[in-house]
Amino acid sequence: MWIADKWKDYEVIDTSGGEKLERWGNYILLRPDPQVIWNTPKNDAHWNMINAHYHRSSKGGGNWEFFDLPEQWSIHYRDLTFNLKPFSFKHTGLFPEQAANWDWFSEIIKDARDKDSNREIKVLNLFAYTGGATIAAAAAGAKVTHVDASKGMVTWAKENAVSSGLADAPVRWLVDDCVKFVEREIRRGNKYDGIIMDPPSYGRGPKGEIWKLEDKIYSFIELTTRLLGDDALFFLVNSYTTGLAPSVLTYMVSNTVVREYGGIAVADEIGLPVTQNGLVLPCGSSCRWTKE
């Protein structure tokens, strides 16, 4: 498992009864987590010190209960700053487990620039959400194209870039349907050195286009592979869909990226350490491809 264990402003304090107790900077949140199927003693004092609690509804969705939480606050990861706020379906605007992947591709970008300081490293971030991977890649020295179908998410990502001191970084911020954008980039003949994709299990494009992961992901990986340059550095695909095990991700990337460019595809779970019990909470899967 790849573990995001370098956080100082975030931690999973404890897990029990279908919920995870988290510290986001100075605030304690309690949110549901489908992986937490155990009922263990809630001995940590923070269980009684929460600032907000997201309650899952038996009819789907849910709602926040607030006790003492600002409308927005910030946390830091290394030199990056993320603006957080509670919004629909239990989210805060950040998936902290992805820090394990940020560190991975940031080192690849930095190593490539160390070898050739004049090389322009172009990275494409698809389904880019609030820009965690975008600003990590930009901070490492890449020129990034950030694509998401939600105007609100792209605006949020820009705010994170500004807060991280990257307002002038070479980032293209695009509100677009990812599939249609990739198709246009292929026609234009554009190529990228690194591609990141974090597709949702289900979603809609700006014009109501339906995305269902199980139906679309293989053909989309196959399509996006055509945007990798001959000297491409990495390809990363993330999945939070339970049915897509790491071995499935490996098979898909091996039959697309590896088949076309060689290299190695390796997949595993990503996770967050739990302070109280020393366990690691699984948080989805990732597949990483590199040329070497």
PDB file of C-alpha atoms in Angstrom:
ATOM      1  CA  MET A   1       0.000   0.000   0.000  1.00  0.00           C
ATOM      2  CA  TRP A   2       1.126   3.560  -0.752  1.00  0.00           C
ATOM      3  CA  ILE A   3       0.623   5.571   2.419  1.00  0.00           C
ATOM      4  CA  ALA A   4       0.248   9.344   2.704  1.00  0.00           C
ATOM      5  CA  ASP A   5       2.144   9.638   5.968  1.00  0.00           C
ATOM      6  CA  LYS A   6       3.921  12.990   5.555  1.00  0.00           C
ATOM      7  CA  TRP A   7       1.043  15.224   6.663  1.00  0.00           C
ATOM      8  CA  LYS A   8       1.417  17.615   9.588  1.00  0.00           C
ATOM      9  CA  ASP A   9      -1.899  19.515   9.215  1.00  0.00           C
ATOM     10  CA  TYR A  10      -4.073  16.444   8.671  1.00  0.00           C
ATOM     11  CA  GLU A  11      -4.559  13.108  10.424  1.00  0.00           C
ATOM     12  CA  VAL A  12      -7.053  10.317  10.807  1.00  0.00           C
ATOM     13  CA  ILE A  13      -7.270  10.224  14.582  1.00  0.00           C
ATOM     14  CA  ASP A  14      -9.507   7.165  14.943  1.00  0.00           C
ATOM     15  CA  THR A  15     -12.055   5.006  13.110  1.00  0.00           C
ATOM     16  CA  SER A  16     -15.102   3.131  14.394  1.00  0.00           C
ATOM     17  CA  GLY A  17     -18.752   2.432  13.636  1.00  0.00           C
ATOM     18  CA  GLY A  18     -18.613   3.372   9.970  1.00  0.00           C
ATOM     19  CA  GLU A  19     -16.986   6.747  10.637  1.00  0.00           C
ATOM     20  CA  LYS A  20     -13.557   8.339  10.642  1.00  0.00           C
ATOM     21  CA  LEU A  21     -12.475  11.005  13.111  1.00  0.00           C
ATOM     22  CA  GLU A  22     -10.173  13.469  11.385  1.00  0.00           C
ATOM     23  CA  ARG A  23      -8.115  16.537  12.239  1.00  0.00           C
ATOM     24  CA  TRP A  24      -8.014  19.124   9.470  1.00  0.00           C
ATOM     25  CA  GLY A  25      -5.650  21.765  10.794  1.00  0.00           C
ATOM     26  CA  ASN A  26      -7.252  23.043  14.014  1.00  0.00           C
ATOM     27  CA  TYR A  27     -10.651  21.446  13.393  1.00  0.00           C
ATOM     28  CA  ILE A  28     -12.037  17.975  14.099  1.00  0.00           C
ATOM     29  CA  LEU A  29     -14.487  16.461  11.611  1.00  0.00           C
ATOM     30  CA  LEU A  30     -16.450  13.235  11.861  1.00  0.00           C
ATOM     31  CA  ARG A  31     -17.397  11.736   8.488  1.00  0.00           C
ATOM     32  CA  PRO A  32     -18.739   8.383   7.285  1.00  0.00           C
ATOM     33  CA  ASP A  33     -16.393   5.936   5.594  1.00  0.00           C
ATOM     34  CA  PRO A  34     -17.628   2.704   3.970  1.00  0.00           C
ATOM     35  CA  GLN A  35     -14.325   0.939   4.711  1.00  0.00           C
ATOM     36  CA  VAL A  36     -14.811   1.293   8.472  1.00  0.00           C
ATOM     37  CA  ILE A  37     -16.943  -1.789   9.132  1.00  0.00           C
ATOM     38  CA  TRP A  38     -15.614  -2.397  12.645  1.00  0.00           C
ATOM     39  CA  ASN A  39     -16.946  -1.183  15.989  1.00  0.00           C
ATOM     40  CA  THR A  40     -14.018  -0.517  18.306  1.00  0.00           C
ATOM     41  CA  PRO A  41     -13.938   1.456  21.569  1.00  0.00           C
ATOM     42  CA  LYS A  42     -13.966   5.239  21.094  1.00  0.00           C
ATOM     43  CA  ASN A  43     -11.355   5.988  23.706  1.00  0.00           C
ATOM     44  CA  ASP A  44      -9.814   9.078  22.131  1.00  0.00           C
ATOM     45  CA  ALA A  45     -11.074  12.316  23.716  1.00  0.00           C
ATOM     46  CA  HIS A  46     -11.508  13.939  20.293  1.00  0.00           C
ATOM     47  CA  TRP A  47     -14.686  11.893  19.717  1.00  0.00           C
ATOM     48  CA  ASN A  48     -16.313  14.415  22.093  1.00  0.00           C
ATOM     49  CA  MET A  49     -14.584  17.483  20.613  1.00  0.00           C
ATOM     50  CA  ILE A  50     -15.827  17.549  17.027  1.00  0.00           C
ATOM     51  CA  ASN A  51     -16.418  20.772  15.093  1.00  0.00           C
ATOM     52  CA  ALA A  52     -18.659  19.215  12.453  1.00  0.00           C
ATOM     53  CA  HIS A  53     -20.357  15.876  11.797  1.00  0.00           C
ATOM     54  CA  TYR A  54     -21.619  14.604   8.451  1.00  0.00           C
ATOM     55  CA  HIS A  55     -24.648  12.343   8.866  1.00  0.00           C
ATOM     56  CA  ARG A  56     -25.340   9.832   6.110  1.00  0.00           C
ATOM     57  CA  SER A  57     -29.014   9.459   5.193  1.00  0.00           C
ATOM     58  CA  SER A  58     -30.581   6.022   4.682  1.00  0.00           C
ATOM     59  CA  LYS A  59     -32.252   7.498   1.582  1.00  0.00           C
ATOM     60  CA  GLY A  60     -28.906   8.534   0.073  1.00  0.00           C
ATOM     61  CA  GLY A  61     -26.784  11.624   0.551  1.00  0.00           C
ATOM     62  CA  GLY A  62     -26.812  13.259   3.947  1.00  0.00           C
ATOM     63  CA  ASN A  63     -26.204  16.536   5.727  1.00  0.00           C
ATOM     64  CA  TRP A  64     -23.671  18.381   7.835  1.00  0.00           C
ATOM     65  CA  GLU A  65     -24.211  19.223  11.486  1.00  0.00           C
ATOM     66  CA  PHE A  66     -21.986  22.125  12.534  1.00  0.00           C
ATOM     67  CA  PHE A  67     -20.845  22.948  16.042  1.00  0.00           C
ATOM     68  CA  ASP A  68     -17.952  25.359  15.675  1.00  0.00           C
ATOM     69  CA  LEU A  69     -16.501  25.436  12.162  1.00  0.00           C
ATOM     70  CA  PRO A  70     -15.671  28.410   9.932  1.00  0.00           C
ATOM     71  CA  GLU A  71     -17.114  28.619   6.432  1.00  0.00           C
ATOM     72  CA  GLN A  72     -13.588  28.200   5.044  1.00  0.00           C
ATOM     73  CA  TRP A  73     -10.128  27.488   6.417  1.00  0.00           C
ATOM     74  CA  SER A  74      -6.728  26.336   5.138  1.00  0.00           C
ATOM     75  CA  ILE A  75      -4.241  23.542   5.727  1.00  0.00           C
ATOM     76  CA  HIS A  76      -0.736  22.979   4.379  1.00  0.00           C
ATOM     77  CA  TYR A  77       1.149  20.082   2.837  1.00  0.00           C
ATOM     78  CA  ARG A  78       4.847  20.809   2.459  1.00  0.00           C
ATOM     79  CA  ASP A  79       4.848  24.176   0.602  1.00  0.00           C
ATOM     80  CA  LEU A  80       1.292  23.822  -0.703  1.00  0.00           C
ATOM     81  CA  THR A  81      -1.801  25.454   0.773  1.00  0.00           C
ATOM     82  CA  PHE A  82      -5.348  24.154   0.381  1.00  0.00           C
ATOM     83  CA  ASN A  83      -8.529  26.090   1.072  1.00  0.00           C
ATOM     84  CA  LEU A  84     -11.188  23.865   2.619  1.00  0.00           C
ATOM     85  CA  LYS A  85     -14.918  24.136   3.150  1.00  0.00           C
ATOM     86  CA  PRO A  86     -17.590  21.518   3.846  1.00  0.00           C
ATOM     87  CA  PHE A  87     -19.876  20.930   0.901  1.00  0.00           C
ATOM     88  CA  SER A  88     -22.132  18.321  -0.658  1.00  0.00           C
ATOM     89  CA  PHE A  89     -21.784  14.618   0.077  1.00  0.00           C
ATOM     90  CA  LYS A  90     -19.378  14.886   3.023  1.00  0.00           C
ATOM     91  CA  HIS A  91     -16.467  16.413   1.056  1.00  0.00           C
ATOM     92  CA  THR A  92     -14.108  19.198   2.122  1.00  0.00           C
ATOM     93  CA  GLY A  93     -12.427  19.888  -1.217  1.00  0.00           C
ATOM     94  CA  LEU A  94      -9.373  17.710  -0.689  1.00  0.00           C
ATOM     95  CA  PHE A  95      -8.464  14.012  -0.729  1.00  0.00           C
ATOM     96  CA  PRO A  96      -5.418  13.920   1.584  1.00  0.00           C
ATOM     97  CA  GLU A  97      -4.483  10.332   0.656  1.00  0.00           C
ATOM     98  CA  GLN A  98      -3.483  11.640  -2.778  1.00  0.00           C
ATOM     99  CA  ALA A  99      -0.403  13.215  -1.205  1.00  0.00           C
ATOM    100  CA  ALA A 100       1.279   9.827  -1.704  1.00  0.00           C
ATOM    101  CA  ASN A 101       0.869  10.304  -5.456  1.00  0.00           C
ATOM    102  CA  TRP A 102       1.814  13.990  -5.389  1.00  0.00           C
ATOM    103  CA  ASP A 103       5.160  13.063  -3.847  1.00  0.00           C
ATOM    104  CA  TRP A 104       5.694  10.303  -6.408  1.00  0.00           C
ATOM    105  CA  PHE A 105       5.199  12.326  -9.568  1.00  0.00           C
ATOM    106  CA  SER A 106       6.809  15.468  -8.093  1.00  0.00           C
ATOM    107  CA  GLU A 107      10.068  13.567  -7.679  1.00  0.00           C
ATOM    108  CA  ILE A 108       9.861  12.330 -11.284  1.00  0.00           C
ATOM    109  CA  ILE A 109       9.330  15.888 -12.542  1.00  0.00           C
ATOM    110  CA  LYS A 110      12.173  17.281 -10.423  1.00  0.00           C
ATOM    111  CA  ASP A 111      14.565  14.507 -11.509  1.00  0.00           C
ATOM    112  CA  ALA A 112      13.790  15.165 -15.178  1.00  0.00           C
ATOM    113  CA  ARG A 113      14.419  18.881 -14.741  1.00  0.00           C
ATOM    114  CA  ASP A 114      17.671  18.199 -12.885  1.00  0.00           C
ATOM    115  CA  LYS A 115      18.857  16.167 -15.871  1.00  0.00           C
ATOM    116  CA  ASP A 116      17.825  18.849 -18.362  1.00  0.00           C
ATOM    117  CA  SER A 117      17.008  22.270 -16.926  1.00  0.00           C
ATOM    118  CA  ASN A 118      15.797  23.474 -20.329  1.00  0.00           C
ATOM    119  CA  ARG A 119      13.224  20.723 -20.724  1.00  0.00           C
ATOM    120  CA  GLU A 120       9.595  21.849 -20.634  1.00  0.00           C
ATOM    121  CA  ILE A 121       7.612  19.162 -18.831  1.00  0.00           C
ATOM    122  CA  LYS A 122       3.954  19.217 -19.813  1.00  0.00           C
ATOM    123  CA  VAL A 123       1.452  17.550 -17.501  1.00  0.00           C
ATOM    124  CA  LEU A 124      -2.252  16.972 -18.156  1.00  0.00           C
ATOM    125  CA  ASN A 125      -4.548  16.647 -15.134  1.00  0.00           C
ATOM    126  CA  LEU A 126      -7.995  15.280 -16.032  1.00  0.00           C
ATOM    127  CA  PHE A 127     -11.020  15.336 -13.723  1.00  0.00           C
ATOM    128  CA  ALA A 128      -8.758  17.695 -11.809  1.00  0.00           C
ATOM    129  CA  TYR A 129     -11.202  18.701  -9.047  1.00  0.00           C
ATOM    130  CA  THR A 130      -9.788  21.397  -6.724  1.00  0.00           C
ATOM    131  CA  GLY A 131      -6.275  21.069  -8.099  1.00  0.00           C
ATOM    132  CA  GLY A 132      -4.236  19.171  -5.525  1.00  0.00           C
ATOM    133  CA  ALA A 133      -2.301  17.308  -8.211  1.00  0.00           C
ATOM    134  CA  THR A 134      -2.159  20.409 -10.422  1.00  0.00           C
ATOM    135  CA  ILE A 135      -0.444  22.617  -7.882  1.00  0.00           C
ATOM    136  CA  ALA A 136       1.858  19.779  -6.758  1.00  0.00           C
ATOM    137  CA  ALA A 137       3.015  19.289 -10.360  1.00  0.00           C
ATOM    138  CA  ALA A 138       3.330  23.043 -10.931  1.00  0.00           C
ATOM    139  CA  ALA A 139       5.368  23.439  -7.725  1.00  0.00           C
ATOM    140  CA  ALA A 140       7.696  20.686  -8.969  1.00  0.00           C
ATOM    141  CA  GLY A 141       8.346  22.658 -12.154  1.00  0.00           C
ATOM    142  CA  ALA A 142       5.820  21.354 -14.678  1.00  0.00           C
ATOM    143  CA  LYS A 143       3.624  23.228 -17.119  1.00  0.00           C
ATOM    144  CA  VAL A 144       0.132  21.960 -16.313  1.00  0.00           C
ATOM    145  CA  THR A 145      -3.174  21.738 -18.156  1.00  0.00           C
ATOM    146  CA  HIS A 146      -5.986  21.437 -15.603  1.00  0.00           C
ATOM    147  CA  VAL A 147      -9.320  20.135 -16.921  1.00  0.00           C
ATOM    148  CA  ASP A 148     -12.571  19.701 -15.004  1.00  0.00           C
ATOM    149  CA  ALA A 149     -16.221  19.905 -16.049  1.00  0.00           C
ATOM    150  CA  SER A 150     -17.193  22.006 -13.026  1.00  0.00           C
ATOM    151  CA  LYS A 151     -16.586  25.744 -13.191  1.00  0.00           C
ATOM    152  CA  GLY A 152     -16.814  25.936  -9.411  1.00  0.00           C
ATOM    153  CA  MET A 153     -14.099  23.326  -8.936  1.00  0.00           C
ATOM    154  CA  VAL A 154     -11.776  25.074 -11.390  1.00  0.00           C
ATOM    155  CA  THR A 155     -12.306  28.372  -9.558  1.00  0.00           C
ATOM    156  CA  TRP A 156     -11.497  26.632  -6.271  1.00  0.00           C
ATOM    157  CA  ALA A 157      -8.351  25.136  -7.799  1.00  0.00           C
ATOM    158  CA  LYS A 158      -7.194  28.588  -8.918  1.00  0.00           C
ATOM    159  CA  GLU A 159      -7.666  29.852  -5.352  1.00  0.00           C
ATOM    160  CA  ASN A 160      -5.515  26.983  -4.062  1.00  0.00           C
ATOM    161  CA  ALA A 161      -2.799  27.902  -6.560  1.00  0.00           C
ATOM    162  CA  VAL A 162      -2.859  31.535  -5.412  1.00  0.00           C
ATOM    163  CA  SER A 163      -2.716  30.484  -1.745  1.00  0.00           C
ATOM    164  CA  SER A 164       0.269  28.245  -2.565  1.00  0.00           C
ATOM    165  CA  GLY A 165       2.190  31.131  -4.157  1.00  0.00           C
ATOM    166  CA  LEU A 166       1.637  29.726  -7.652  1.00  0.00           C
ATOM    167  CA  ALA A 167      -0.597  32.424  -9.123  1.00  0.00           C
ATOM    168  CA  ASP A 168       1.898  32.982 -11.938  1.00  0.00           C
ATOM    169  CA  ALA A 169       2.735  29.301 -12.516  1.00  0.00           C
ATOM    170  CA  PRO A 170       2.231  28.057 -16.098  1.00  0.00           C
ATOM    171  CA  VAL A 171      -1.181  26.446 -15.643  1.00  0.00           C
ATOM    172  CA  ARG A 172      -4.020  26.355 -18.171  1.00  0.00           C
ATOM    173  CA  TRP A 173      -7.335  26.279 -16.301  1.00  0.00           C
ATOM    174  CA  LEU A 174     -10.056  24.709 -18.447  1.00  0.00           C
ATOM    175  CA  VAL A 175     -13.732  24.023 -17.794  1.00  0.00           C
ATOM    176  CA  ASP A 176     -14.436  21.224 -20.235  1.00  0.00           C
ATOM    177  CA  ASP A 177     -15.653  17.665 -20.689  1.00  0.00           C
ATOM    178  CA  CYS A 178     -12.529  15.555 -20.294  1.00  0.00           C
ATOM    179  CA  VAL A 179     -13.322  13.066 -23.058  1.00  0.00           C
ATOM    180  CA  LYS A 180     -14.074  15.768 -25.607  1.00  0.00           C
ATOM    181  CA  PHE A 181     -10.979  17.705 -24.583  1.00  0.00           C
ATOM    182  CA  VAL A 182      -8.748  14.661 -25.067  1.00  0.00           C
ATOM    183  CA  GLU A 183     -10.283  14.015 -28.488  1.00  0.00           C
ATOM    184  CA  ARG A 184      -9.538  17.596 -29.537  1.00  0.00           C
ATOM    185  CA  GLU A 185      -5.975  17.413 -28.211  1.00  0.00           C
ATOM    186  CA  ILE A 186      -5.376  14.278 -30.291  1.00  0.00           C
ATOM    187  CA  ARG A 187      -6.611  16.065 -33.406  1.00  0.00           C
ATOM    188  CA  ARG A 188      -4.344  19.013 -32.592  1.00  0.00           C
ATOM    189  CA  GLY A 189      -1.356  16.710 -32.260  1.00  0.00           C
ATOM    190  CA  ASN A 190      -0.523  17.855 -28.722  1.00  0.00           C
ATOM    191  CA  LYS A 191       1.562  15.618 -26.476  1.00  0.00           C
ATOM    192  CA  TYR A 192       2.251  15.447 -22.747  1.00  0.00           C
ATOM    193  CA  ASP A 193       5.079  14.157 -20.578  1.00  0.00           C
ATOM    194  CA  GLY A 194       2.790  13.173 -17.733  1.00  0.00           C
ATOM    195  CA  ILE A 195      -0.918  12.424 -17.469  1.00  0.00           C
ATOM    196  CA  ILE A 196      -2.977  12.280 -14.278  1.00  0.00           C
ATOM    197  CA  MET A 197      -6.603  11.200 -14.195  1.00  0.00           C
ATOM    198  CA  ASP A 198      -8.931  10.905 -11.234  1.00  0.00           C
ATOM    199  CA  PRO A 199     -12.234   9.937 -12.855  1.00  0.00           C
ATOM    200  CA  PRO A 200     -15.424   9.893 -10.769  1.00  0.00           C
ATOM    201  CA  SER A 201     -17.512   6.767 -10.374  1.00  0.00           C
ATOM    202  CA  TYR A 202     -20.398   8.688 -11.868  1.00  0.00           C
ATOM    203  CA  GLY A 203     -20.699  12.195 -13.208  1.00  0.00           C
ATOM    204  CA  ARG A 204     -22.049  14.584 -15.809  1.00  0.00           C
ATOM    205  CA  GLY A 205     -20.264  16.904 -18.202  1.00  0.00           C
ATOM    206  CA  PRO A 206     -21.071  20.625 -18.720  1.00  0.00           C
ATOM    207  CA  LYS A 207     -23.811  19.720 -21.198  1.00  0.00           C
ATOM    208  CA  GLY A 208     -25.241  16.782 -19.301  1.00  0.00           C
ATOM    209  CA  GLU A 209     -22.905  14.122 -20.711  1.00  0.00           C
ATOM    210  CA  ILE A 210     -23.125  11.004 -18.528  1.00  0.00           C
ATOM    211  CA  TRP A 211     -19.943   9.374 -17.231  1.00  0.00           C
ATOM    212  CA  LYS A 212     -20.128   5.930 -15.619  1.00  0.00           C
ATOM    213  CA  LEU A 213     -16.690   4.657 -14.683  1.00  0.00           C
ATOM    214  CA  GLU A 214     -17.116   0.939 -15.363  1.00  0.00           C
ATOM    215  CA  ASP A 215     -18.462   1.641 -18.840  1.00  0.00           C
ATOM    216  CA  LYS A 216     -15.964   4.328 -19.832  1.00  0.00           C
ATOM    217  CA  ILE A 217     -12.640   3.916 -18.061  1.00  0.00           C
ATOM    218  CA  TYR A 218     -10.856   1.403 -20.316  1.00  0.00           C
ATOM    219  CA  SER A 219     -11.713   3.176 -23.552  1.00  0.00           C
ATOM    220  CA  PHE A 220     -10.782   6.507 -21.989  1.00  0.00           C
ATOM    221  CA  ILE A 221      -7.370   5.259 -20.831  1.00  0.00           C
ATOM    222  CA  GLU A 222      -6.845   3.836 -24.324  1.00  0.00           C
ATOM    223  CA  LEU A 223      -7.788   7.186 -25.872  1.00  0.00           C
ATOM    224  CA  THR A 224      -5.697   9.288 -23.493  1.00  0.00           C
ATOM    225  CA  THR A 225      -2.634   7.093 -24.072  1.00  0.00           C
ATOM    226  CA  ARG A 226      -2.385   8.711 -27.501  1.00  0.00           C
ATOM    227  CA  LEU A 227      -1.459  12.020 -25.843  1.00  0.00           C
ATOM    228  CA  LEU A 228       1.758  10.682 -24.310  1.00  0.00           C
ATOM    229  CA  GLY A 229       4.952  11.871 -25.955  1.00  0.00           C
ATOM    230  CA  ASP A 230       7.804   9.601 -26.970  1.00  0.00           C
ATOM    231  CA  ASP A 231       9.793  10.700 -23.912  1.00  0.00           C
ATOM    232  CA  ALA A 232       6.830  10.598 -21.520  1.00  0.00           C
ATOM    233  CA  LEU A 233       7.652  10.335 -17.831  1.00  0.00           C
ATOM    234  CA  PHE A 234       4.554   9.025 -16.081  1.00  0.00           C
ATOM    235  CA  PHE A 235       0.886   8.100 -16.241  1.00  0.00           C
ATOM    236  CA  LEU A 236      -1.347   7.969 -13.170  1.00  0.00           C
ATOM    237  CA  VAL A 237      -4.935   6.782 -12.838  1.00  0.00           C
ATOM    238  CA  ASN A 238      -6.869   6.831  -9.571  1.00  0.00           C
ATOM    239  CA  SER A 239     -10.040   4.996  -8.657  1.00  0.00           C
ATOM    240  CA  TYR A 240     -12.412   5.233  -5.711  1.00  0.00           C
ATOM    241  CA  THR A 241     -14.791   2.681  -7.221  1.00  0.00           C
ATOM    242  CA  THR A 242     -14.888  -0.440  -5.046  1.00  0.00           C
ATOM    243  CA  GLY A 243     -15.148  -2.835  -7.984  1.00  0.00           C
ATOM    244  CA  LEU A 244     -11.905  -1.692  -9.567  1.00  0.00           C
ATOM    245  CA  ALA A 245      -9.193  -3.555  -7.683  1.00  0.00           C
ATOM    246  CA  PRO A 246      -5.518  -2.621  -8.174  1.00  0.00           C
ATOM    247  CA  SER A 247      -5.062  -5.683 -10.373  1.00  0.00           C
ATOM    248  CA  VAL A 248      -7.816  -4.427 -12.695  1.00  0.00           C
ATOM    249  CA  LEU A 249      -6.118  -1.038 -12.992  1.00  0.00           C
ATOM    250  CA  THR A 250      -2.813  -2.756 -13.736  1.00  0.00           C
ATOM    251  CA  TYR A 251      -4.404  -4.847 -16.466  1.00  0.00           C
ATOM    252  CA  MET A 252      -5.976  -1.801 -18.132  1.00  0.00           C
ATOM    253  CA  VAL A 253      -2.813   0.302 -18.071  1.00  0.00           C
ATOM    254  CA  SER A 254      -0.657  -2.652 -19.164  1.00  0.00           C
ATOM    255  CA  ASN A 255      -2.877  -3.219 -22.193  1.00  0.00           C
ATOM    256  CA  THR A 256      -2.837   0.426 -23.203  1.00  0.00           C
ATOM    257  CA  VAL A 257       0.139   2.469 -22.008  1.00  0.00           C
ATOM    258  CA  VAL A 258       2.650  -0.368 -21.568  1.00  0.00           C
ATOM    259  CA  ARG A 259       1.639  -1.995 -24.829  1.00  0.00           C
ATOM    260  CA  GLU A 260       2.282   1.260 -26.687  1.00  0.00           C
ATOM    261  CA  TYR A 261       5.300   2.690 -24.835  1.00  0.00           C
ATOM    262  CA  GLY A 262       6.829  -0.131 -22.822  1.00  0.00           C
ATOM    263  CA  GLY A 263       7.785   0.608 -19.253  1.00  0.00           C
ATOM    264  CA  ILE A 264       6.183  -0.677 -16.081  1.00  0.00           C
ATOM    265  CA  ALA A 265       2.671  -0.372 -14.618  1.00  0.00           C
ATOM    266  CA  VAL A 266       2.260  -0.957 -10.887  1.00  0.00           C
ATOM    267  CA  ALA A 267      -0.972  -0.585  -8.918  1.00  0.00           C
ATOM    268  CA  ASP A 268      -1.770  -0.663  -5.235  1.00  0.00           C
ATOM    269  CA  GLU A 269      -4.146   0.688  -2.641  1.00  0.00           C
ATOM    270  CA  ILE A 270      -3.526   4.147  -1.243  1.00  0.00           C
ATOM    271  CA  GLY A 271      -4.152   4.816   2.404  1.00  0.00           C
ATOM    272  CA  LEU A 272      -3.919   7.046   5.455  1.00  0.00           C
ATOM    273  CA  PRO A 273      -2.391   6.060   8.801  1.00  0.00           C
ATOM    274  CA  VAL A 274      -4.738   5.990  11.800  1.00  0.00           C
ATOM    275  CA  THR A 275      -3.155   7.535  14.882  1.00  0.00           C
ATOM    276  CA  GLN A 276      -5.167   5.750  17.578  1.00  0.00           C
ATOM    277  CA  ASN A 277      -4.775   2.146  16.462  1.00  0.00           C
ATOM    278  CA  GLY A 278      -1.771   2.153  14.124  1.00  0.00           C
ATOM    279  CA  LEU A 279      -3.793   0.773  11.207  1.00  0.00           C
ATOM    280  CA  VAL A 280      -3.860   2.185   7.683  1.00  0.00           C
ATOM    281  CA  LEU A 281      -7.269   3.176   6.313  1.00  0.00           C
ATOM    282  CA  PRO A 282      -7.689   2.123   2.641  1.00  0.00           C
ATOM    283  CA  CYS A 283      -8.734   5.042   0.437  1.00  0.00           C
ATOM    284  CA  GLY A 284      -9.040   3.693  -3.088  1.00  0.00           C
ATOM    285  CA  SER A 285      -6.453   2.490  -5.586  1.00  0.00           C
ATOM    286  CA  SER A 286      -3.926   3.982  -7.991  1.00  0.00           C
ATOM    287  CA  CYS A 287      -1.974   2.678 -10.952  1.00  0.00           C
ATOM    288  CA  ARG A 288       1.372   4.284 -11.773  1.00  0.00           C
ATOM    289  CA  TRP A 289       3.206   3.908 -15.057  1.00  0.00           C
ATOM    290  CA  THR A 290       6.791   4.935 -15.693  1.00  0.00           C
ATOM    291  CA  LYS A 291       9.036   4.430 -18.687  1.00  0.00           C
ATOM    292  CA  GLU A 292      11.772   2.846 -16.582  1.00  0.00           C
TER     293      GLU A 292
END
